[in-house]
CSV table of N, CA, C and O in Angstrom, one decimal:
chain,number,residue,atom,x,y,z
W,1425,MET,N,41.1,128.2,-38.7
W,1425,MET,CA,39.8,127.6,-39.0
W,1425,MET,C,38.9,128.6,-39.8
W,1425,MET,O,38.3,128.3,-40.7
W,1426,ALA,N,39.0,129.9,-39.4
W,1426,ALA,CA,38.3,130.9,-40.1
W,1426,ALA,C,38.8,131.1,-41.5
W,1426,ALA,O,37.9,131.3,-42.4
W,1427,ALA,N,40.1,131.0,-41.7
W,1427,ALA,CA,40.6,131.1,-43.0
W,1427,ALA,C,40.1,130.1,-43.9
W,1427,ALA,O,39.8,130.2,-45.1
W,1428,MET,N,40.0,128.8,-43.4
W,1428,MET,CA,39.5,127.7,-44.2
W,1428,MET,C,38.1,127.9,-44.5
W,1428,MET,O,37.6,127.6,-45.6
W,1429,GLU,N,37.3,128.5,-43.6
W,1429,GLU,CA,35.9,128.7,-43.8
W,1429,GLU,C,35.7,129.8,-44.9
W,1429,GLU,O,34.9,129.6,-45.8
W,1430,LYS,N,36.5,130.8,-44.9
W,1430,LYS,CA,36.4,131.8,-46.0
W,1430,LYS,C,36.9,131.2,-47.3
W,1430,LYS,O,36.2,131.5,-48.4
W,1431,LEU,N,37.9,130.3,-47.3
W,1431,LEU,CA,38.2,129.7,-48.6
W,1431,LEU,C,37.1,128.9,-49.2
W,1431,LEU,O,36.9,128.9,-50.3
W,1432,LEU,N,36.5,128.1,-48.3
W,1432,LEU,CA,35.4,127.3,-48.7
W,1432,LEU,C,34.2,128.1,-49.2
W,1432,LEU,O,33.5,127.7,-50.2
W,1433,LYS,N,34.0,129.2,-48.6
W,1433,LYS,CA,32.9,130.2,-49.1
W,1433,LYS,C,33.2,130.7,-50.4
W,1433,LYS,O,32.3,130.8,-51.3
W,1434,GLN,N,34.5,131.1,-50.7
W,1434,GLN,CA,34.8,131.5,-52.0
W,1434,GLN,C,34.7,130.5,-53.1
W,1434,GLN,O,34.3,130.7,-54.3
W,1435,VAL,N,35.1,129.3,-52.8
W,1435,VAL,CA,35.0,128.1,-53.7
W,1435,VAL,C,33.6,127.8,-54.0
W,1435,VAL,O,33.2,127.5,-55.1
W,1436,GLY,N,32.8,127.8,-52.9
W,1436,GLY,CA,31.4,127.4,-53.0
W,1436,GLY,C,30.5,128.6,-53.5
W,1436,GLY,O,31.0,129.5,-54.2
W,1437,ASP,N,29.3,128.6,-53.2
W,1437,ASP,CA,28.4,129.6,-53.7
W,1437,ASP,C,28.3,130.8,-52.8
W,1437,ASP,O,27.4,131.7,-52.9
W,1438,GLY,N,29.1,130.9,-51.8
W,1438,GLY,CA,29.1,132.0,-50.8
W,1438,GLY,C,28.2,131.8,-49.6
W,1438,GLY,O,28.0,132.7,-48.8
W,1439,SER,N,27.5,130.7,-49.5
W,1439,SER,CA,26.6,130.4,-48.4
W,1439,SER,C,27.5,130.0,-47.2
W,1439,SER,O,28.6,129.8,-47.2
W,1440,ARG,N,26.8,129.8,-46.1
W,1440,ARG,CA,27.3,129.3,-44.8
W,1440,ARG,C,28.0,128.0,-45.0
W,1440,ARG,O,27.5,127.1,-45.6
W,1441,VAL,N,29.2,127.8,-44.4
W,1441,VAL,CA,29.9,126.6,-44.5
W,1441,VAL,C,29.9,126.0,-43.1
W,1441,VAL,O,30.4,126.6,-42.2
W,1442,PRO,N,29.5,124.7,-43.0
W,1442,PRO,CA,29.5,124.1,-41.7
W,1442,PRO,C,30.9,123.9,-41.2
W,1442,PRO,O,31.8,123.6,-41.9
W,1443,VAL,N,31.2,124.0,-39.9
W,1443,VAL,CA,32.5,123.8,-39.3
W,1443,VAL,C,33.0,122.4,-39.6
W,1443,VAL,O,34.2,122.3,-39.8
W,1444,LYS,N,32.2,121.4,-39.6
W,1444,LYS,CA,32.6,120.1,-39.9
W,1444,LYS,C,33.3,120.0,-41.3
W,1444,LYS,O,34.4,119.4,-41.4
W,1445,ASN,N,32.7,120.7,-42.3
W,1445,ASN,CA,33.4,120.7,-43.6
W,1445,ASN,C,34.6,121.4,-43.6
W,1445,ASN,O,35.6,121.0,-44.3
W,1446,ALA,N,34.7,122.5,-42.9
W,1446,ALA,CA,36.0,123.4,-42.9
W,1446,ALA,C,37.0,122.6,-42.2
W,1446,ALA,O,38.2,122.6,-42.6
W,1447,ARG,N,36.6,121.9,-41.1
W,1447,ARG,CA,37.6,121.1,-40.4
W,1447,ARG,C,38.2,119.9,-41.2
W,1447,ARG,O,39.3,119.6,-41.1
W,1448,MET,N,37.4,119.4,-42.0
W,1448,MET,CA,37.8,118.2,-42.9
W,1448,MET,C,38.9,118.7,-43.9
W,1448,MET,O,39.6,117.9,-44.3
W,1449,GLY,N,38.8,119.9,-44.3
W,1449,GLY,CA,39.7,120.5,-45.4
W,1449,GLY,C,41.1,120.9,-44.8
W,1449,GLY,O,42.0,121.1,-45.6
W,1450,MET,N,41.2,121.1,-43.6
W,1450,MET,CA,42.4,121.5,-43.0
W,1450,MET,C,43.7,120.7,-43.2
W,1450,MET,O,44.7,121.2,-43.6
W,1451,PRO,N,43.6,119.3,-43.1
W,1451,PRO,CA,44.8,118.5,-43.4
W,1451,PRO,C,45.2,118.7,-44.8
W,1451,PRO,O,46.4,118.7,-45.1
W,1452,LEU,N,44.3,118.7,-45.7
W,1452,LEU,CA,44.6,118.9,-47.1
W,1452,LEU,C,45.4,120.2,-47.4
W,1452,LEU,O,46.4,120.2,-48.1
W,1453,VAL,N,44.9,121.2,-46.9
W,1453,VAL,CA,45.5,122.6,-47.0
W,1453,VAL,C,46.9,122.5,-46.4
W,1453,VAL,O,47.9,123.0,-47.0
W,1454,SER,N,47.0,121.9,-45.2
W,1454,SER,CA,48.3,121.8,-44.6
W,1454,SER,C,49.3,121.0,-45.4
W,1454,SER,O,50.5,121.3,-45.4
W,1455,ILE,N,48.9,119.9,-46.0
W,1455,ILE,CA,49.8,119.1,-46.9
W,1455,ILE,C,50.3,120.0,-48.0
W,1455,ILE,O,51.5,119.9,-48.3
W,1456,PHE,N,49.5,120.7,-48.6
W,1456,PHE,CA,49.9,121.5,-49.8
W,1456,PHE,C,50.9,122.7,-49.3
W,1456,PHE,O,51.9,123.0,-50.0
W,1457,ILE,N,50.6,123.3,-48.2
W,1457,ILE,CA,51.4,124.4,-47.7
W,1457,ILE,C,52.8,123.8,-47.3
W,1457,ILE,O,53.8,124.4,-47.6
W,1458,GLY,N,52.8,122.7,-46.6
W,1458,GLY,CA,54.0,122.0,-46.2
W,1458,GLY,C,54.8,121.6,-47.4
W,1458,GLY,O,56.1,121.8,-47.4
W,1459,ALA,N,54.2,121.0,-48.4
W,1459,ALA,CA,54.9,120.5,-49.6
W,1459,ALA,C,55.5,121.7,-50.3
W,1459,ALA,O,56.7,121.6,-50.8
W,1460,GLY,N,54.8,122.8,-50.5
W,1460,GLY,CA,55.3,124.0,-51.1
W,1460,GLY,C,56.5,124.6,-50.4
W,1460,GLY,O,57.5,125.0,-51.0
W,1461,THR,N,56.4,124.7,-49.1
W,1461,THR,CA,57.5,125.2,-48.3
W,1461,THR,C,58.7,124.3,-48.4
W,1461,THR,O,59.9,124.8,-48.6
W,1462,ASN,N,58.6,123.0,-48.2
W,1462,ASN,CA,59.7,122.1,-48.4
W,1462,ASN,C,60.3,122.2,-49.8
W,1462,ASN,O,61.6,122.2,-49.8
W,1463,SER,N,59.6,122.3,-50.8
W,1463,SER,CA,60.1,122.4,-52.1
W,1463,SER,C,61.0,123.7,-52.3
W,1463,SER,O,62.1,123.7,-52.9
W,1464,TYR,N,60.5,124.8,-51.8
W,1464,TYR,CA,61.2,126.1,-51.9
W,1464,TYR,C,62.5,126.0,-51.1
W,1464,TYR,O,63.6,126.4,-51.6
W,1465,VAL,N,62.5,125.5,-49.9
W,1465,VAL,CA,63.6,125.5,-49.0
W,1465,VAL,C,64.7,124.5,-49.6
W,1465,VAL,O,65.9,124.9,-49.7
W,1466,LEU,N,64.3,123.4,-50.1
W,1466,LEU,CA,65.2,122.4,-50.7
W,1466,LEU,C,65.8,123.0,-52.0
W,1466,LEU,O,67.1,122.9,-52.2
W,1467,GLY,N,65.0,123.6,-52.8
W,1467,GLY,CA,65.6,124.2,-54.0
W,1467,GLY,C,66.5,125.3,-53.7
W,1467,GLY,O,67.6,125.4,-54.4
W,1468,ASP,N,66.2,126.1,-52.7
W,1468,ASP,CA,67.1,127.2,-52.4
W,1468,ASP,C,68.4,126.7,-51.8
W,1468,ASP,O,69.5,127.3,-52.1
W,1469,THR,N,68.4,125.7,-51.0
W,1469,THR,CA,69.5,125.1,-50.4
W,1469,THR,C,70.5,124.5,-51.4
W,1469,THR,O,71.7,124.7,-51.5
W,1470,ALA,N,69.8,123.8,-52.4
W,1470,ALA,CA,70.6,123.2,-53.5
W,1470,ALA,C,71.3,124.3,-54.4
W,1470,ALA,O,72.5,124.1,-54.7
W,1471,LYS,N,70.6,125.4,-54.6
W,1471,LYS,CA,71.2,126.4,-55.4
W,1471,LYS,C,72.4,127.1,-54.7
W,1471,LYS,O,73.4,127.3,-55.3
W,1472,HIS,N,72.3,127.3,-53.4
W,1472,HIS,CA,73.4,127.9,-52.6
W,1472,HIS,C,74.5,126.9,-52.6
W,1472,HIS,O,75.7,127.3,-52.6
W,1473,ALA,N,74.2,125.6,-52.4
W,1473,ALA,CA,75.3,124.6,-52.3
W,1473,ALA,C,76.1,124.6,-53.7
W,1473,ALA,O,77.3,124.4,-53.6
W,1474,GLN,N,75.4,124.6,-54.7
W,1474,GLN,CA,76.0,124.6,-56.1
W,1474,GLN,C,76.9,125.8,-56.3
W,1474,GLN,O,78.0,125.7,-56.8
W,1475,ASN,N,76.4,127.0,-55.9
W,1475,ASN,CA,77.2,128.2,-56.1
W,1475,ASN,C,78.4,128.2,-55.2
W,1475,ASN,O,79.5,128.6,-55.6
W,1476,TYR,N,78.3,127.7,-54.0
W,1476,TYR,CA,79.4,127.5,-53.0
W,1476,TYR,C,80.5,126.6,-53.7
W,1476,TYR,O,81.7,126.9,-53.6
W,1477,ALA,N,80.0,125.5,-54.1
W,1477,ALA,CA,81.0,124.5,-54.6
W,1477,ALA,C,81.7,125.1,-55.9
W,1477,ALA,O,82.9,124.8,-56.1
W,1478,ALA,N,80.9,125.7,-56.8
W,1478,ALA,CA,81.6,126.3,-58.0
W,1478,ALA,C,82.6,127.4,-57.6
W,1478,ALA,O,83.7,127.4,-58.2
W,1479,THR,N,82.3,128.2,-56.6
W,1479,THR,CA,83.2,129.2,-56.1
W,1479,THR,C,84.5,128.6,-55.6
W,1479,THR,O,85.6,129.0,-55.9
W,1480,MET,N,84.3,127.6,-54.7
W,1480,MET,CA,85.5,126.9,-54.1
W,1480,MET,C,86.3,126.3,-55.2
W,1480,MET,O,87.6,126.4,-55.2
W,1481,LEU,N,85.7,125.6,-56.2
W,1481,LEU,CA,86.5,124.9,-57.2
W,1481,LEU,C,87.2,125.9,-58.1
W,1481,LEU,O,88.4,125.7,-58.3
W,1482,LEU,N,86.6,127.0,-58.5
W,1482,LEU,CA,87.3,127.9,-59.4
W,1482,LEU,C,88.4,128.7,-58.6
W,1482,LEU,O,89.4,129.0,-59.2
W,1483,ALA,N,88.1,129.0,-57.3
W,1483,ALA,CA,89.2,129.7,-56.6
W,1483,ALA,C,90.4,128.8,-56.4
W,1483,ALA,O,91.6,129.3,-56.5
W,1484,ARG,N,90.2,127.5,-56.1
W,1484,ARG,CA,91.4,126.6,-56.0
W,1484,ARG,C,92.0,126.3,-57.3
W,1484,ARG,O,93.3,126.2,-57.4
W,1485,LYS,N,91.2,126.1,-58.3
W,1485,LYS,CA,91.8,125.8,-59.6
W,1485,LYS,C,92.6,126.9,-60.2
W,1485,LYS,O,93.7,126.7,-60.8
W,1486,HIS,N,92.2,128.2,-60.0
W,1486,HIS,CA,92.9,129.3,-60.6
W,1486,HIS,C,93.7,130.1,-59.5
W,1486,HIS,O,94.2,131.2,-59.9
W,1487,ASP,N,93.9,129.5,-58.4
W,1487,ASP,CA,94.7,130.2,-57.3
W,1487,ASP,C,94.2,131.6,-57.0
W,1487,ASP,O,95.0,132.6,-57.0
W,1488,LEU,N,92.9,131.8,-56.9
W,1488,LEU,CA,92.3,133.1,-56.7
W,1488,LEU,C,91.9,133.1,-55.2
W,1488,LEU,O,91.6,132.1,-54.6
W,1489,PRO,N,91.9,134.3,-54.6
W,1489,PRO,CA,91.5,134.5,-53.2
W,1489,PRO,C,90.0,134.3,-53.1
W,1489,PRO,O,89.3,134.7,-54.1
W,1490,LEU,N,89.5,133.8,-52.0
W,1490,LEU,CA,88.1,133.6,-51.9
W,1490,LEU,C,87.5,134.9,-51.4
W,1490,LEU,O,88.1,135.8,-50.9
W,1491,PRO,N,86.2,135.0,-51.7
W,1491,PRO,CA,85.5,136.2,-51.2
W,1491,PRO,C,85.6,136.3,-49.7
W,1491,PRO,O,85.7,135.2,-49.0
W,1492,ALA,N,85.5,137.5,-49.1
W,1492,ALA,CA,85.8,137.7,-47.7
W,1492,ALA,C,84.8,136.9,-46.8
W,1492,ALA,O,85.2,136.3,-45.8
W,1493,ASN,N,83.5,136.7,-47.3
W,1493,ASN,CA,82.6,136.0,-46.5
W,1493,ASN,C,82.7,134.5,-46.6
W,1493,ASN,O,82.1,133.8,-45.8
W,1494,LEU,N,83.6,134.0,-47.4
W,1494,LEU,CA,83.8,132.5,-47.5
W,1494,LEU,C,85.2,132.1,-46.9
W,1494,LEU,O,85.4,130.9,-46.8
W,1495,VAL,N,86.0,133.0,-46.5
W,1495,VAL,CA,87.3,132.7,-46.1
W,1495,VAL,C,87.3,131.8,-44.8
W,1495,VAL,O,87.9,130.8,-44.7
W,1496,HIS,N,86.5,132.2,-43.8
W,1496,HIS,CA,86.4,131.4,-42.6
W,1496,HIS,C,85.8,130.1,-42.8
W,1496,HIS,O,86.2,129.1,-42.3
W,1497,ASP,N,84.7,130.0,-43.7
W,1497,ASP,CA,84.1,128.7,-44.0
W,1497,ASP,C,85.1,127.8,-44.7
W,1497,ASP,O,85.0,126.6,-44.5
W,1498,ALA,N,85.9,128.3,-45.5
W,1498,ALA,CA,86.9,127.4,-46.3
W,1498,ALA,C,87.8,126.8,-45.3
W,1498,ALA,O,88.2,125.7,-45.5
W,1499,ASP,N,88.2,127.6,-44.3
W,1499,ASP,CA,89.2,127.0,-43.3
W,1499,ASP,C,88.6,125.8,-42.6
W,1499,ASP,O,89.2,124.9,-42.3
W,1500,LEU,N,87.3,125.9,-42.3
W,1500,LEU,CA,86.6,124.8,-41.6
W,1500,LEU,C,86.4,123.6,-42.4
W,1500,LEU,O,86.4,122.5,-42.0
W,1501,ASP,N,86.1,123.9,-43.7
W,1501,ASP,CA,85.8,122.8,-44.7
W,1501,ASP,C,87.1,122.1,-45.2
W,1501,ASP,O,87.0,121.0,-45.7
W,1502,ASP,N,88.2,122.6,-45.1
W,1502,ASP,CA,89.4,122.0,-45.7
W,1502,ASP,C,90.0,121.0,-44.8
W,1502,ASP,O,90.8,121.2,-43.9
W,1503,THR,N,89.6,119.7,-45.0
W,1503,THR,CA,90.0,118.6,-44.2
W,1503,THR,C,91.1,117.8,-44.9
W,1503,THR,O,91.7,116.9,-44.3
W,1504,ARG,N,91.4,118.2,-46.1
W,1504,ARG,CA,92.5,117.5,-46.8
W,1504,ARG,C,93.9,118.0,-46.3
W,1504,ARG,O,93.9,119.1,-45.8
W,1505,GLY,N,94.9,117.4,-46.6
W,1505,GLY,CA,96.3,117.8,-46.3
W,1505,GLY,C,96.6,119.0,-47.2
W,1505,GLY,O,96.1,119.2,-48.2
W,1506,ALA,N,97.7,119.7,-46.7
W,1506,ALA,CA,98.1,120.9,-47.5
W,1506,ALA,C,98.7,120.4,-48.8
W,1506,ALA,O,99.5,119.4,-48.9
W,1507,GLY,N,98.3,121.1,-49.9
W,1507,GLY,CA,98.9,120.8,-51.2
W,1507,GLY,C,98.2,119.5,-51.9
W,1507,GLY,O,98.7,119.2,-53.0
W,1508,ASP,N,97.2,119.0,-51.3
W,1508,ASP,CA,96.5,117.9,-51.9
W,1508,ASP,C,95.4,118.3,-52.8
W,1508,ASP,O,94.2,118.5,-52.4
W,1509,ASP,N,95.7,118.7,-54.1
W,1509,ASP,CA,94.7,119.2,-55.0
W,1509,ASP,C,94.4,118.2,-56.1
W,1509,ASP,O,94.0,118.5,-57.2
W,1510,SER,N,94.5,116.9,-55.7
W,1510,SER,CA,94.3,115.8,-56.7
W,1510,SER,C,92.9,115.8,-57.4
W,1510,SER,O,92.8,115.5,-58.5
W,1511,GLU,N,91.9,116.2,-56.6
W,1511,GLU,CA,90.5,116.1,-57.1
W,1511,GLU,C,90.3,117.3,-58.0
W,1511,GLU,O,89.3,117.3,-58.7
W,1512,PHE,N,91.2,118.3,-58.1
W,1512,PHE,CA,90.9,119.5,-58.9
W,1512,PHE,C,91.8,119.5,-60.1
W,1512,PHE,O,92.1,120.5,-60.7
W,1513,THR,N,92.4,118.4,-60.5
W,1513,THR,CA,93.3,118.4,-61.6
W,1513,THR,C,92.5,118.5,-62.9
W,1513,THR,O,91.5,117.8,-63.0
W,1514,VAL,N,93.0,119.3,-63.8
W,1514,VAL,CA,92.4,119.5,-65.1
W,1514,VAL,C,93.1,118.8,-66.2
W,1514,VAL,O,94.3,118.7,-66.2
């Protein structure tokens, strides 16, 4: 609440801000903070998923070993039968 009051003082003329006005702005500030956080997390997750998929595709396509930190994850994700690389055909 104090942070909202300081924000309203900076936006306004620097005079005293009633608590009622500060309280009314809290949901709006929360909406923008939540939207910004969600946008960042979703974008970061999508970027990591794209990099993971590209690494897996290229490793299987060119018969390269996976990086050490992905070897365990690949074993869990491999639900296809052995030798079934039909989706990676070039």
